Amino acid sequence: MAEPKLLSTQQIAEHNTAKDLWIVVDGQVWDMTEFAPEHPGGIGIILQYAGRDASQPYNEIHAPSLLNKTLTSSKIVGTLDTSTISGSWVKPPPQQNPKVQLKNEKPPLFTLLSTHDFESVAEKTMAPKTWAFYSSAATDLVTHKANQSFFDRIWFRPRVLRNIRTRDTSAKIMGQKVELPIMCSPAAMAKLVHPDGEKAIARGCQCKGIIQCVSTNASFPIEDIVSSLSPTPNSPPPLFFQLYVSKTRSNSEALLRKVWSLGIRTIFLTVDSPLAGKREADERVRMDDEQQGIPMMTGVGKPVNDKRGGGLGRITGSFIDEGLDWSDLPWLRQHWKGRIVLKGIMCAEDASRAAEEGLDGIVLSNHGGRNLDTSPPAILILLDLHLNAPHVFSALEIYLDGGIRRGTDILKAICLGATAVSLGRPFLYSLNYGSEGVEYLIDMMKDELSVAMALVGITSLDQAHPGLVNTNDVDYLVPRTEGHPYARKTGKTLKAKM
């Protein structure tokens, strides 16, 4: 086999346009001319490093193996001749600003007492663009705030003089036993927070006996995340997979085959995000001001921003099929023989439809308040199901996602019929400390849940029931009918005056 051709920095620098585009990654010179327009995040970030060394931004986000798995070896045109490296070669691209220097150090993990502490540390120590991406929500943040505040409007009705010496927080999710009824919600590009990204979350969750749902937009290929776990020879890996259906259906079909081959048997089909909401905090921090090596960037010529801003949330969803509807479920079943959960149900009518379609579960979710502002908070959707579609509780596993920050929140959801709850931002903020932070968060939530169970007067979650909570403060907000109780659509139109 011939030795790779040595290429000087001067030779590489000549290939710096969209029609002739080379980059260097870890010493290998790649011809990206054909691939760059198909890059999921747009050609912009690749153009920024055209004719240059892109190792640093690539490795901050991507798994080392991704290029070799994505492109054929014919795209390797040679190796970098390190003897030709000069001072100008190692300088950042002209558009790149100096990396932000963090002013605050993370406090010791043991000093954190709550999910709010994790959030406070994340705000002070994450790169500004990373914080903006994960913390942002749609427009006026009404739904984002309501997801949490509505839990505070539900009161417990504790029972006393119960023997609560021994308590069991375990549950089952899709037939898999978990140590407590929570999951890690899918989230894009966790490597923005920590170099190990989703792999660190997966290891932390496995260590503590809960399940992670991996995003289609994860930083690592799903096979890399699975291989980072301890083997589970007699059971599936403790992972679910979240699916965004691509406009190019064959891409989704191939992805589903790969997921199945890895032993994962449950997918969560996201249905509340045919496109992203307007997340102003994310848009305001323009990506060329916070060069994080983020791969999901837009624009041709200008590498990062467009006239709307620098919103990662908007850009990462550009591949999603906006035409997906109920009639596509047969297609999905044709390519996936395992369990299917719909993620993003916001009303009783759609929950009933999911049950009629024979699905296995639903996630009551408004996408963390990140899409349609003033959509209902998750706990209110749960009450909507009780009043208007009570049959779904015996037909589906029902998960609640949005606003969970305390063990008391978990218990309230379980009392009101949820199978389990899902946490998103708290896991991302805990990832700031790596796998150890993830494990610490899970222990924290388990301890809070156990204490709440004891003080309410139960020793296992199967003893939880609606009589243990008082929902009077929000009951009047639960819809009583499918339509509006009195307003009607009118057909009246104004005639033009002659």
CSV table of C-alpha atoms in Angstrom, one decimal:
chain,number,residue,atom,x,y,z
A,1,MET,CA,0.0,0.0,0.0
A,2,ALA,CA,1.4,3.4,-1.0
A,3,GLU,CA,2.4,5.8,1.7
A,4,PRO,CA,0.1,8.8,2.0
A,5,LYS,CA,1.2,11.8,0.1
A,6,LEU,CA,2.8,14.6,2.2
A,7,LEU,CA,1.2,17.9,1.5
A,8,SER,CA,2.6,21.3,2.6
A,9,THR,CA,0.6,23.9,4.3
A,10,GLN,CA,1.0,26.1,1.2
A,11,GLN,CA,-0.5,23.3,-1.1
A,12,ILE,CA,-3.4,22.8,1.3
A,13,ALA,CA,-4.1,26.5,1.6
A,14,GLU,CA,-4.7,26.7,-2.2
A,15,HIS,CA,-7.9,24.6,-1.8
A,16,ASN,CA,-10.0,27.1,0.0
A,17,THR,CA,-13.2,27.6,-1.9
A,18,ALA,CA,-16.6,25.9,-2.0
A,19,LYS,CA,-15.7,24.3,-5.4
A,20,ASP,CA,-12.3,23.1,-4.2
A,21,LEU,CA,-12.4,22.5,-0.5
A,22,TRP,CA,-9.8,20.7,1.6
A,23,ILE,CA,-9.4,20.7,5.4
A,24,VAL,CA,-7.0,19.0,7.8
A,25,VAL,CA,-8.2,16.9,10.7
A,26,ASP,CA,-5.7,15.3,13.0
A,27,GLY,CA,-3.0,15.4,10.4
A,28,GLN,CA,-5.1,13.9,7.6
A,29,VAL,CA,-6.0,16.1,4.6
A,30,TRP,CA,-9.6,15.6,3.5
A,31,ASP,CA,-11.3,16.7,0.3
A,32,MET,CA,-14.7,18.0,1.5
A,33,THR,CA,-15.8,19.5,-1.8
A,34,GLU,CA,-18.7,17.0,-2.3
A,35,PHE,CA,-19.6,16.5,1.3
A,36,ALA,CA,-19.7,20.2,2.5
A,37,PRO,CA,-23.0,21.1,0.9
A,38,GLU,CA,-24.6,18.1,2.6
A,39,HIS,CA,-23.2,18.8,6.0
A,40,PRO,CA,-26.2,18.8,8.4
A,41,GLY,CA,-25.3,22.1,9.9
A,42,GLY,CA,-24.6,23.8,6.5
A,43,ILE,CA,-21.5,24.4,4.5
A,44,GLY,CA,-20.5,27.5,6.5
A,45,ILE,CA,-18.4,26.1,9.3
A,46,ILE,CA,-16.5,23.9,6.8
A,47,LEU,CA,-15.8,26.9,4.5
A,48,GLN,CA,-14.5,28.8,7.5
A,49,TYR,CA,-11.7,26.2,7.7
A,50,ALA,CA,-11.2,25.7,4.0
A,51,GLY,CA,-7.5,25.2,3.3
A,52,ARG,CA,-6.8,25.2,7.0
A,53,ASP,CA,-6.5,22.9,10.0
A,54,ALA,CA,-9.9,22.2,11.4
A,55,SER,CA,-8.8,19.7,14.1
A,56,GLN,CA,-9.7,21.8,17.1
A,57,PRO,CA,-13.3,22.7,16.2
A,58,TYR,CA,-13.9,19.2,14.9
A,59,ASN,CA,-12.7,17.4,18.0
A,60,GLU,CA,-14.6,19.7,20.3
A,61,ILE,CA,-17.8,18.4,19.0
A,62,HIS,CA,-17.4,15.2,17.0
A,63,ALA,CA,-16.3,11.7,17.8
A,64,PRO,CA,-12.9,11.0,16.4
A,65,SER,CA,-14.3,8.1,14.3
A,66,LEU,CA,-17.0,10.1,12.6
A,67,LEU,CA,-15.1,11.3,9.5
A,68,ASN,CA,-13.8,7.8,8.7
A,69,LYS,CA,-17.4,6.5,9.1
A,70,THR,CA,-19.0,9.2,7.0
A,71,LEU,CA,-16.5,9.6,4.1
A,72,THR,CA,-14.7,7.0,2.1
A,73,SER,CA,-10.9,6.7,2.2
A,74,SER,CA,-10.8,8.1,-1.4
A,75,LYS,CA,-11.5,11.5,0.2
A,76,ILE,CA,-8.2,11.4,2.0
A,77,VAL,CA,-5.8,13.2,-0.3
A,78,GLY,CA,-2.7,13.0,1.9
A,79,THR,CA,-1.2,13.9,5.2
A,80,LEU,CA,0.0,17.3,6.6
A,81,ASP,CA,3.8,17.8,6.3
A,82,THR,CA,4.4,19.2,9.8
A,83,SER,CA,7.8,20.5,8.8
A,84,THR,CA,6.0,23.2,6.8
A,85,ILE,CA,3.9,24.5,9.6
A,86,SER,CA,4.4,28.3,10.2
A,87,GLY,CA,3.1,30.9,12.6
A,88,SER,CA,0.4,32.0,10.2
A,89,TRP,CA,-0.8,28.4,9.7
A,90,VAL,CA,-1.7,28.0,13.4
A,91,LYS,CA,-3.5,31.3,13.8
A,92,PRO,CA,-7.3,31.1,14.0
A,93,PRO,CA,-9.3,31.9,10.8
A,94,PRO,CA,-9.7,35.6,10.3
A,95,GLN,CA,-13.4,35.4,11.3
A,96,GLN,CA,-12.7,33.7,14.6
A,97,ASN,CA,-12.6,35.7,17.8
A,98,PRO,CA,-10.5,34.7,20.7
A,99,LYS,CA,-12.1,32.0,22.8
A,100,VAL,CA,-14.0,33.3,25.8
A,101,GLN,CA,-12.2,33.0,29.0
A,102,LEU,CA,-14.5,31.9,31.8
A,103,LYS,CA,-14.4,34.3,34.8
A,104,ASN,CA,-15.9,31.8,37.3
A,105,GLU,CA,-14.6,28.4,38.4
A,106,LYS,CA,-17.0,25.6,39.2
A,107,PRO,CA,-17.4,25.1,42.9
A,108,PRO,CA,-16.8,21.6,44.3
A,109,LEU,CA,-19.6,19.2,43.3
A,110,PHE,CA,-20.4,18.3,47.0
A,111,THR,CA,-21.4,21.9,47.7
A,112,LEU,CA,-24.4,21.7,45.2
A,113,LEU,CA,-27.7,20.9,46.9
A,114,SER,CA,-30.3,21.2,44.2
A,115,THR,CA,-31.0,21.3,40.5
A,116,HIS,CA,-31.1,25.1,40.9
A,117,ASP,CA,-27.5,25.0,42.1
A,118,PHE,CA,-26.5,23.1,39.0
A,119,GLU,CA,-28.2,25.7,36.8
A,120,SER,CA,-26.6,28.6,38.6
A,121,VAL,CA,-23.1,27.1,38.1
A,122,ALA,CA,-23.9,26.4,34.5
A,123,GLU,CA,-24.9,29.9,33.8
A,124,LYS,CA,-21.6,31.2,35.3
A,125,THR,CA,-19.2,28.7,33.8
A,126,MET,CA,-20.6,27.5,30.5
A,127,ALA,CA,-19.5,29.3,27.3
A,128,PRO,CA,-22.1,32.0,26.6
A,129,LYS,CA,-23.3,30.4,23.4
A,130,THR,CA,-23.7,27.0,25.1
A,131,TRP,CA,-25.6,28.5,27.9
A,132,ALA,CA,-27.8,30.5,25.5
A,133,PHE,CA,-28.6,27.4,23.4
A,134,TYR,CA,-29.6,25.1,26.3
A,135,SER,CA,-31.3,27.7,28.6
A,136,SER,CA,-33.3,29.5,25.9
A,137,ALA,CA,-37.0,29.1,25.3
A,138,ALA,CA,-39.5,30.5,23.0
A,139,THR,CA,-40.4,34.2,22.7
A,140,ASP,CA,-41.7,35.5,26.1
A,141,LEU,CA,-40.9,32.3,28.1
A,142,VAL,CA,-44.4,32.0,29.3
A,143,THR,CA,-44.6,28.2,28.8
A,144,HIS,CA,-41.0,27.7,30.0
A,145,LYS,CA,-41.8,29.4,33.3
A,146,ALA,CA,-45.2,27.7,33.6
A,147,ASN,CA,-43.7,24.2,33.3
A,148,GLN,CA,-42.1,24.7,36.7
A,149,SER,CA,-44.5,27.1,38.4
A,150,PHE,CA,-47.6,24.9,37.8
A,151,PHE,CA,-46.0,22.2,40.0
A,152,ASP,CA,-45.9,24.7,42.8
A,153,ARG,CA,-49.7,25.2,42.4
A,154,ILE,CA,-50.4,21.5,43.2
A,155,TRP,CA,-50.4,20.7,46.9
A,156,PHE,CA,-49.9,17.5,48.7
A,157,ARG,CA,-52.4,15.9,51.1
A,158,PRO,CA,-50.1,13.8,53.3
A,159,ARG,CA,-51.1,10.8,55.4
A,160,VAL,CA,-49.5,10.4,58.8
A,161,LEU,CA,-48.8,7.6,61.2
A,162,ARG,CA,-47.5,5.3,58.5
A,163,ASN,CA,-44.6,3.0,58.8
A,164,ILE,CA,-42.1,4.5,56.3
A,165,ARG,CA,-38.9,2.9,57.6
A,166,THR,CA,-38.2,1.2,54.2
A,167,ARG,CA,-39.0,2.9,50.9
A,168,ASP,CA,-38.6,1.7,47.3
A,169,THR,CA,-38.3,4.3,44.5
A,170,SER,CA,-37.9,1.8,41.7
A,171,ALA,CA,-40.3,1.6,38.7
A,172,LYS,CA,-40.5,0.0,35.3
A,173,ILE,CA,-40.3,1.9,32.0
A,174,MET,CA,-41.1,0.0,28.8
A,175,GLY,CA,-40.5,-3.3,30.7
A,176,GLN,CA,-37.1,-2.2,32.0
A,177,LYS,CA,-36.6,-1.9,35.7
A,178,VAL,CA,-35.2,1.5,36.8
A,179,GLU,CA,-34.0,2.7,40.2
A,180,LEU,CA,-36.4,5.7,40.1
A,181,PRO,CA,-39.0,6.8,37.6
A,182,ILE,CA,-37.0,9.3,35.7
A,183,MET,CA,-35.3,9.4,32.2
A,184,CYS,CA,-32.7,11.6,30.7
A,185,SER,CA,-34.4,13.6,27.9
A,186,PRO,CA,-32.8,13.7,24.5
A,187,ALA,CA,-30.8,16.8,23.8
A,188,ALA,CA,-28.6,17.9,20.9
A,189,MET,CA,-24.8,18.2,20.9
A,190,ALA,CA,-24.1,17.5,24.6
A,191,LYS,CA,-20.4,17.7,23.7
A,192,LEU,CA,-20.9,21.5,23.9
A,193,VAL,CA,-21.0,21.0,27.7
A,194,HIS,CA,-18.3,18.3,28.2
A,195,PRO,CA,-15.9,16.6,25.9
A,196,ASP,CA,-17.5,13.2,26.6
A,197,GLY,CA,-21.0,14.5,25.9
A,198,GLU,CA,-23.7,11.9,25.6
A,199,LYS,CA,-21.2,9.1,26.5
A,200,ALA,CA,-20.7,10.7,29.9
A,201,ILE,CA,-24.5,11.0,30.4
A,202,ALA,CA,-24.9,7.3,29.3
A,203,ARG,CA,-22.3,6.1,31.8
A,204,GLY,CA,-23.8,8.1,34.6
A,205,CYS,CA,-27.3,6.9,34.0
A,206,GLN,CA,-26.2,3.3,33.7
A,207,CYS,CA,-24.3,3.5,36.9
A,208,LYS,CA,-27.4,4.7,38.8
A,209,GLY,CA,-29.9,2.5,37.1
A,210,ILE,CA,-31.9,4.8,34.9
A,211,ILE,CA,-32.4,5.2,31.1
A,212,GLN,CA,-31.0,7.8,28.7
A,213,CYS,CA,-32.9,8.8,25.6
A,214,VAL,CA,-30.3,9.6,22.9
A,215,SER,CA,-31.0,12.4,20.5
A,216,THR,CA,-30.8,12.1,16.7
A,217,ASN,CA,-28.6,15.2,17.0
A,218,ALA,CA,-26.2,13.7,19.5
A,219,SER,CA,-22.5,14.7,19.3
A,220,PHE,CA,-21.4,11.0,18.9
A,221,PRO,CA,-22.7,8.3,16.6
A,222,ILE,CA,-25.1,6.0,18.5
A,223,GLU,CA,-22.7,3.1,18.2
A,224,ASP,CA,-20.1,5.0,20.1
A,225,ILE,CA,-22.5,5.8,22.9
A,226,VAL,CA,-23.5,2.2,23.2
A,227,SER,CA,-19.9,1.0,23.2
A,228,SER,CA,-19.1,3.4,26.0
A,229,LEU,CA,-21.4,1.5,28.3
A,230,SER,CA,-20.7,-1.6,30.4
A,231,PRO,CA,-22.0,-4.7,28.5
A,232,THR,CA,-25.6,-5.9,29.2
A,233,PRO,CA,-25.6,-9.4,27.7
A,234,ASN,CA,-29.0,-10.5,29.1
A,235,SER,CA,-30.9,-7.2,28.5
A,236,PRO,CA,-31.0,-4.3,26.1
A,237,PRO,CA,-28.7,-1.4,26.7
A,238,PRO,CA,-30.2,1.2,29.1
A,239,LEU,CA,-30.9,3.5,26.1
A,240,PHE,CA,-33.9,4.7,24.1
A,241,PHE,CA,-33.5,6.6,20.9
A,242,GLN,CA,-35.2,9.8,19.9
A,243,LEU,CA,-36.0,10.2,16.2
A,244,TYR,CA,-36.4,13.3,14.1
A,245,VAL,CA,-37.7,12.1,10.7
A,246,SER,CA,-35.5,13.5,7.9
A,247,LYS,CA,-36.7,15.0,4.7
A,248,THR,CA,-34.6,12.3,3.1
A,249,ARG,CA,-36.5,9.3,4.5
A,250,SER,CA,-33.8,6.9,3.4
A,251,ASN,CA,-31.5,8.6,6.0
A,252,SER,CA,-33.9,7.9,8.8
A,253,GLU,CA,-34.4,4.3,7.6
A,254,ALA,CA,-30.7,3.6,7.7
A,255,LEU,CA,-30.5,5.2,11.1
A,256,LEU,CA,-33.3,3.0,12.4
A,257,ARG,CA,-31.6,-0.1,11.1
A,258,LYS,CA,-28.4,0.9,12.9
A,259,VAL,CA,-30.2,1.6,16.2
A,260,TRP,CA,-32.0,-1.8,16.0
A,261,SER,CA,-28.7,-3.6,15.4
A,262,LEU,CA,-27.3,-2.2,18.6
A,263,GLY,CA,-30.0,-3.8,20.7
A,264,ILE,CA,-32.1,-0.7,21.4
A,265,ARG,CA,-35.8,-1.6,21.2
A,266,THR,CA,-37.7,1.7,21.9
A,267,ILE,CA,-37.8,4.9,19.9
A,268,PHE,CA,-39.3,8.2,20.8
A,269,LEU,CA,-40.6,10.0,17.8
A,270,THR,CA,-40.6,13.7,18.3
A,271,VAL,CA,-43.9,15.2,17.0
A,272,ASP,CA,-43.9,18.7,18.5
A,273,SER,CA,-41.1,20.2,16.5
A,274,PRO,CA,-41.7,20.3,12.7
A,275,LEU,CA,-39.7,23.5,13.1
A,276,ALA,CA,-38.1,25.3,15.9
A,277,GLY,CA,-39.7,28.2,17.8
A,278,LYS,CA,-38.2,31.6,18.1
A,279,ARG,CA,-35.6,31.4,20.9
A,280,GLU,CA,-34.4,34.9,21.2
A,281,ALA,CA,-31.6,34.3,23.7
A,282,ASP,CA,-30.2,31.7,21.4
A,283,GLU,CA,-30.4,34.0,18.4
A,284,ARG,CA,-28.9,37.0,20.2
A,285,VAL,CA,-25.5,35.3,20.9
A,286,ARG,CA,-24.2,35.2,17.4
A,287,MET,CA,-22.1,32.3,16.7
A,288,ASP,CA,-19.1,34.1,15.3
A,289,ASP,CA,-18.8,35.9,18.6
A,290,GLU,CA,-18.5,32.7,20.5
A,291,GLN,CA,-16.5,30.3,18.3
A,292,GLN,CA,-17.1,27.0,20.0
A,293,GLY,CA,-16.3,24.8,17.0
A,294,ILE,CA,-20.0,24.1,16.7
A,295,PRO,CA,-20.7,22.0,13.6
A,296,MET,CA,-24.4,22.9,13.2
A,297,MET,CA,-23.9,26.4,11.5
A,298,THR,CA,-25.6,28.0,8.7
A,299,GLY,CA,-24.7,30.2,5.8
A,300,VAL,CA,-22.7,30.0,2.6
A,301,GLY,CA,-19.8,32.4,2.4
A,302,LYS,CA,-20.5,33.8,5.9
A,303,PRO,CA,-19.8,30.9,8.1
A,304,VAL,CA,-22.2,31.3,11.0
A,305,ASN,CA,-25.0,33.8,11.1
A,306,ASP,CA,-27.9,35.0,9.0
A,307,LYS,CA,-30.2,38.0,9.2
A,308,ARG,CA,-32.3,36.3,11.8
A,309,GLY,CA,-29.4,35.8,14.3
A,310,GLY,CA,-27.3,32.9,15.4
A,311,GLY,CA,-29.9,30.4,16.7
A,312,LEU,CA,-28.5,26.9,17.0
A,313,GLY,CA,-32.0,25.6,17.9
A,314,ARG,CA,-33.3,26.8,14.5
A,315,ILE,CA,-30.3,25.7,12.5
A,316,THR,CA,-30.0,22.1,13.9
A,317,GLY,CA,-33.5,21.3,12.8
A,318,SER,CA,-33.2,22.3,9.2
A,319,PHE,CA,-33.2,18.6,8.1
A,320,ILE,CA,-36.5,17.7,9.8
A,321,ASP,CA,-39.5,16.7,7.6
A,322,GLU,CA,-42.2,19.3,8.2
A,323,GLY,CA,-44.7,17.2,6.3
A,324,LEU,CA,-44.7,14.3,8.9
A,325,ASP,CA,-48.3,13.4,9.9
A,326,TRP,CA,-50.3,10.5,11.3
A,327,SER,CA,-50.4,8.8,7.9
A,328,ASP,CA,-46.7,8.2,8.2
A,329,LEU,CA,-47.0,5.8,11.1
A,330,PRO,CA,-47.3,2.7,8.8
A,331,TRP,CA,-44.0,3.8,7.1
A,332,LEU,CA,-42.4,4.0,10.5
A,333,ARG,CA,-43.7,0.6,11.6
A,334,GLN,CA,-42.4,-0.9,8.3
A,335,HIS,CA,-38.9,0.2,9.3
A,336,TRP,CA,-39.1,-0.2,13.1
A,337,LYS,CA,-40.4,-3.4,14.7
A,338,GLY,CA,-39.8,-2.3,18.3
A,339,ARG,CA,-41.8,0.0,20.6
A,340,ILE,CA,-42.8,3.5,19.5
A,341,VAL,CA,-43.5,6.4,21.8
A,342,LEU,CA,-44.7,9.8,20.6
A,343,LYS,CA,-42.9,12.7,22.2
A,344,GLY,CA,-44.7,16.0,22.3
A,345,ILE,CA,-48.4,15.3,23.0
A,346,MET,CA,-50.1,18.5,24.2
A,347,CYS,CA,-53.9,17.7,24.3
A,348,ALA,CA,-56.3,14.8,25.1
A,349,GLU,CA,-57.4,14.5,21.5
A,350,ASP,CA,-53.9,13.6,20.3
A,351,ALA,CA,-53.4,11.3,23.3
A,352,SER,CA,-56.6,9.4,22.3
A,353,ARG,CA,-55.4,9.2,18.7
A,354,ALA,CA,-52.1,7.7,19.8
A,355,ALA,CA,-53.9,5.0,21.8
A,356,GLU,CA,-56.2,4.3,18.8
A,357,GLU,CA,-53.1,3.9,16.6
A,358,GLY,CA,-51.7,1.3,18.9
A,359,LEU,CA,-48.6,3.1,20.0
A,360,ASP,CA,-46.8,2.1,23.2
A,361,GLY,CA,-46.5,5.4,25.0
A,362,ILE,CA,-46.6,9.2,24.8
A,363,VAL,CA,-44.6,12.0,26.3
A,364,LEU,CA,-46.6,14.9,27.5
A,365,SER,CA,-44.3,17.7,26.5
A,366,ASN,CA,-44.0,21.2,25.0
A,367,HIS,CA,-40.3,20.8,24.2
A,368,GLY,CA,-39.2,22.5,27.3
A,369,GLY,CA,-41.1,25.6,26.3
A,370,ARG,CA,-38.7,26.0,23.4
A,371,ASN,CA,-41.2,26.0,20.5
A,372,LEU,CA,-44.8,27.3,20.8
A,373,ASP,CA,-45.0,29.8,23.6
A,374,THR,CA,-48.2,29.7,25.7
A,375,SER,CA,-48.7,26.0,24.9
A,376,PRO,CA,-49.9,24.2,28.0
A,377,PRO,CA,-47.5,23.2,30.8
A,378,ALA,CA,-46.9,19.5,31.0
A,379,ILE,CA,-48.6,18.8,34.3
A,380,LEU,CA,-51.8,20.6,33.0
A,381,ILE,CA,-51.8,18.3,30.0
A,382,LEU,CA,-51.8,15.3,32.4
A,383,LEU,CA,-55.0,16.7,34.0
A,384,ASP,CA,-56.5,17.2,30.5
A,385,LEU,CA,-56.0,13.5,29.9
A,386,HIS,CA,-57.8,12.6,33.2
A,387,LEU,CA,-60.8,14.7,32.4
A,388,ASN,CA,-61.1,14.2,28.6
A,389,ALA,CA,-59.4,10.9,27.7
A,390,PRO,CA,-59.1,8.8,30.9
A,391,HIS,CA,-59.0,5.5,28.8
A,392,VAL,CA,-55.4,6.3,27.6
A,393,PHE,CA,-54.0,5.5,31.1
A,394,SER,CA,-54.8,1.8,30.6
A,395,ALA,CA,-53.7,1.8,26.9
A,396,LEU,CA,-50.3,3.7,27.0
A,397,GLU,CA,-47.4,4.4,29.2
A,398,ILE,CA,-47.5,8.1,29.9
A,399,TYR,CA,-44.4,10.2,30.6
A,400,LEU,CA,-44.2,13.8,31.6
A,401,ASP,CA,-41.4,16.1,30.4
A,402,GLY,CA,-41.0,19.7,31.4
A,403,GLY,CA,-40.4,21.6,34.6
A,404,ILE,CA,-39.2,18.7,36.8
A,405,ARG,CA,-36.7,20.2,39.3
A,406,ARG,CA,-37.5,18.5,42.6
A,407,GLY,CA,-38.4,15.1,44.0
A,408,THR,CA,-41.7,16.5,44.9
A,409,ASP,CA,-42.4,17.2,41.3
A,410,ILE,CA,-41.7,13.6,40.4
A,411,LEU,CA,-44.1,12.4,43.1
A,412,LYS,CA,-46.9,14.7,42.0
A,413,ALA,CA,-46.6,13.4,38.4
A,414,ILE,CA,-46.7,9.8,39.6
A,415,CYS,CA,-49.6,10.5,41.9
A,416,LEU,CA,-51.5,11.8,38.9
A,417,GLY,CA,-50.9,8.8,36.8
A,418,ALA,CA,-47.6,9.3,35.0
A,419,THR,CA,-45.5,6.2,34.4
A,420,ALA,CA,-42.3,8.3,34.8
A,421,VAL,CA,-40.9,11.7,34.1
A,422,SER,CA,-38.1,13.0,31.9
A,423,LEU,CA,-35.5,15.7,32.7
A,424,GLY,CA,-33.6,17.6,30.1
A,425,ARG,CA,-31.8,20.8,31.2
A,426,PRO,CA,-30.9,19.4,34.7
A,427,PHE,CA,-28.9,16.6,33.1
A,428,LEU,CA,-27.1,19.0,30.7
A,429,TYR,CA,-26.2,21.3,33.6
A,430,SER,CA,-25.0,18.4,35.7
A,431,LEU,CA,-22.9,17.2,32.7
A,432,ASN,CA,-20.8,20.3,33.4
A,433,TYR,CA,-19.1,18.0,36.0
A,434,GLY,CA,-18.9,15.0,33.6
A,435,SER,CA,-20.3,11.5,34.5
A,436,GLU,CA,-19.7,12.3,38.2
A,437,GLY,CA,-22.1,15.2,38.0
A,438,VAL,CA,-24.7,13.1,36.3
A,439,GLU,CA,-24.5,10.5,39.0
A,440,TYR,CA,-24.7,13.2,41.7
A,441,LEU,CA,-27.8,14.6,40.1
A,442,ILE,CA,-29.5,11.2,40.0
A,443,ASP,CA,-28.6,10.6,43.7
A,444,MET,CA,-30.0,14.0,44.6
A,445,MET,CA,-33.3,13.4,42.8
A,446,LYS,CA,-33.6,9.9,44.4
A,447,ASP,CA,-33.0,11.3,47.9
A,448,GLU,CA,-35.6,14.0,47.4
A,449,LEU,CA,-38.1,11.6,46.0
A,450,SER,CA,-37.6,9.1,48.9
A,451,VAL,CA,-38.0,11.9,51.4
A,452,ALA,CA,-41.2,13.2,49.7
A,453,MET,CA,-42.6,9.6,49.7
A,454,ALA,CA,-42.0,9.2,53.4
A,455,LEU,CA,-43.5,12.5,54.3
A,456,VAL,CA,-46.6,11.9,52.1
A,457,GLY,CA,-47.0,8.5,53.8
A,458,ILE,CA,-46.1,5.9,51.2
A,459,THR,CA,-43.3,3.4,50.8
A,460,SER,CA,-43.5,2.4,47.2
A,461,LEU,CA,-44.6,4.2,44.0
A,462,ASP,CA,-47.5,1.8,43.4
A,463,GLN,CA,-49.1,3.3,46.5
A,464,ALA,CA,-49.2,6.8,44.9
A,465,HIS,CA,-52.7,7.9,43.9
A,466,PRO,CA,-54.5,11.2,43.0
A,467,GLY,CA,-56.0,11.5,46.5
A,468,LEU,CA,-52.5,12.5,47.7
A,469,VAL,CA,-52.6,15.8,45.8
A,470,ASN,CA,-54.9,18.8,45.6
A,471,THR,CA,-55.1,20.3,42.2
A,472,ASN,CA,-57.9,22.8,42.9
A,473,ASP,CA,-55.6,25.8,42.1
A,474,VAL,CA,-55.3,24.7,38.5
A,475,ASP,CA,-58.5,22.7,37.8
A,476,TYR,CA,-60.3,25.6,36.3
A,477,LEU,CA,-57.7,25.7,33.6
A,478,VAL,CA,-58.3,22.2,32.4
A,479,PRO,CA,-60.3,22.2,29.1
A,480,ARG,CA,-63.8,20.8,29.5
A,481,THR,CA,-64.5,20.1,25.8
A,482,GLU,CA,-62.6,19.5,22.6
A,483,GLY,CA,-63.8,22.8,21.2
A,484,HIS,CA,-64.0,26.2,22.8
A,485,PRO,CA,-66.8,26.3,25.4
A,486,TYR,CA,-68.6,29.2,23.8
A,487,ALA,CA,-66.6,30.9,21.0
A,488,ARG,CA,-67.4,29.8,17.5
A,489,LYS,CA,-65.6,30.2,14.2
A,490,THR,CA,-67.4,32.7,12.1
A,491,GLY,CA,-67.7,32.8,8.4
A,492,LYS,CA,-68.4,36.5,8.2
A,493,THR,CA,-66.3,38.5,5.8
A,494,LEU,CA,-66.5,42.3,5.2
A,495,LYS,CA,-67.7,43.4,1.8
A,496,ALA,CA,-65.6,46.0,0.1
A,497,LYS,CA,-67.3,49.4,-0.2
A,498,MET,CA,-67.8,50.6,-3.7
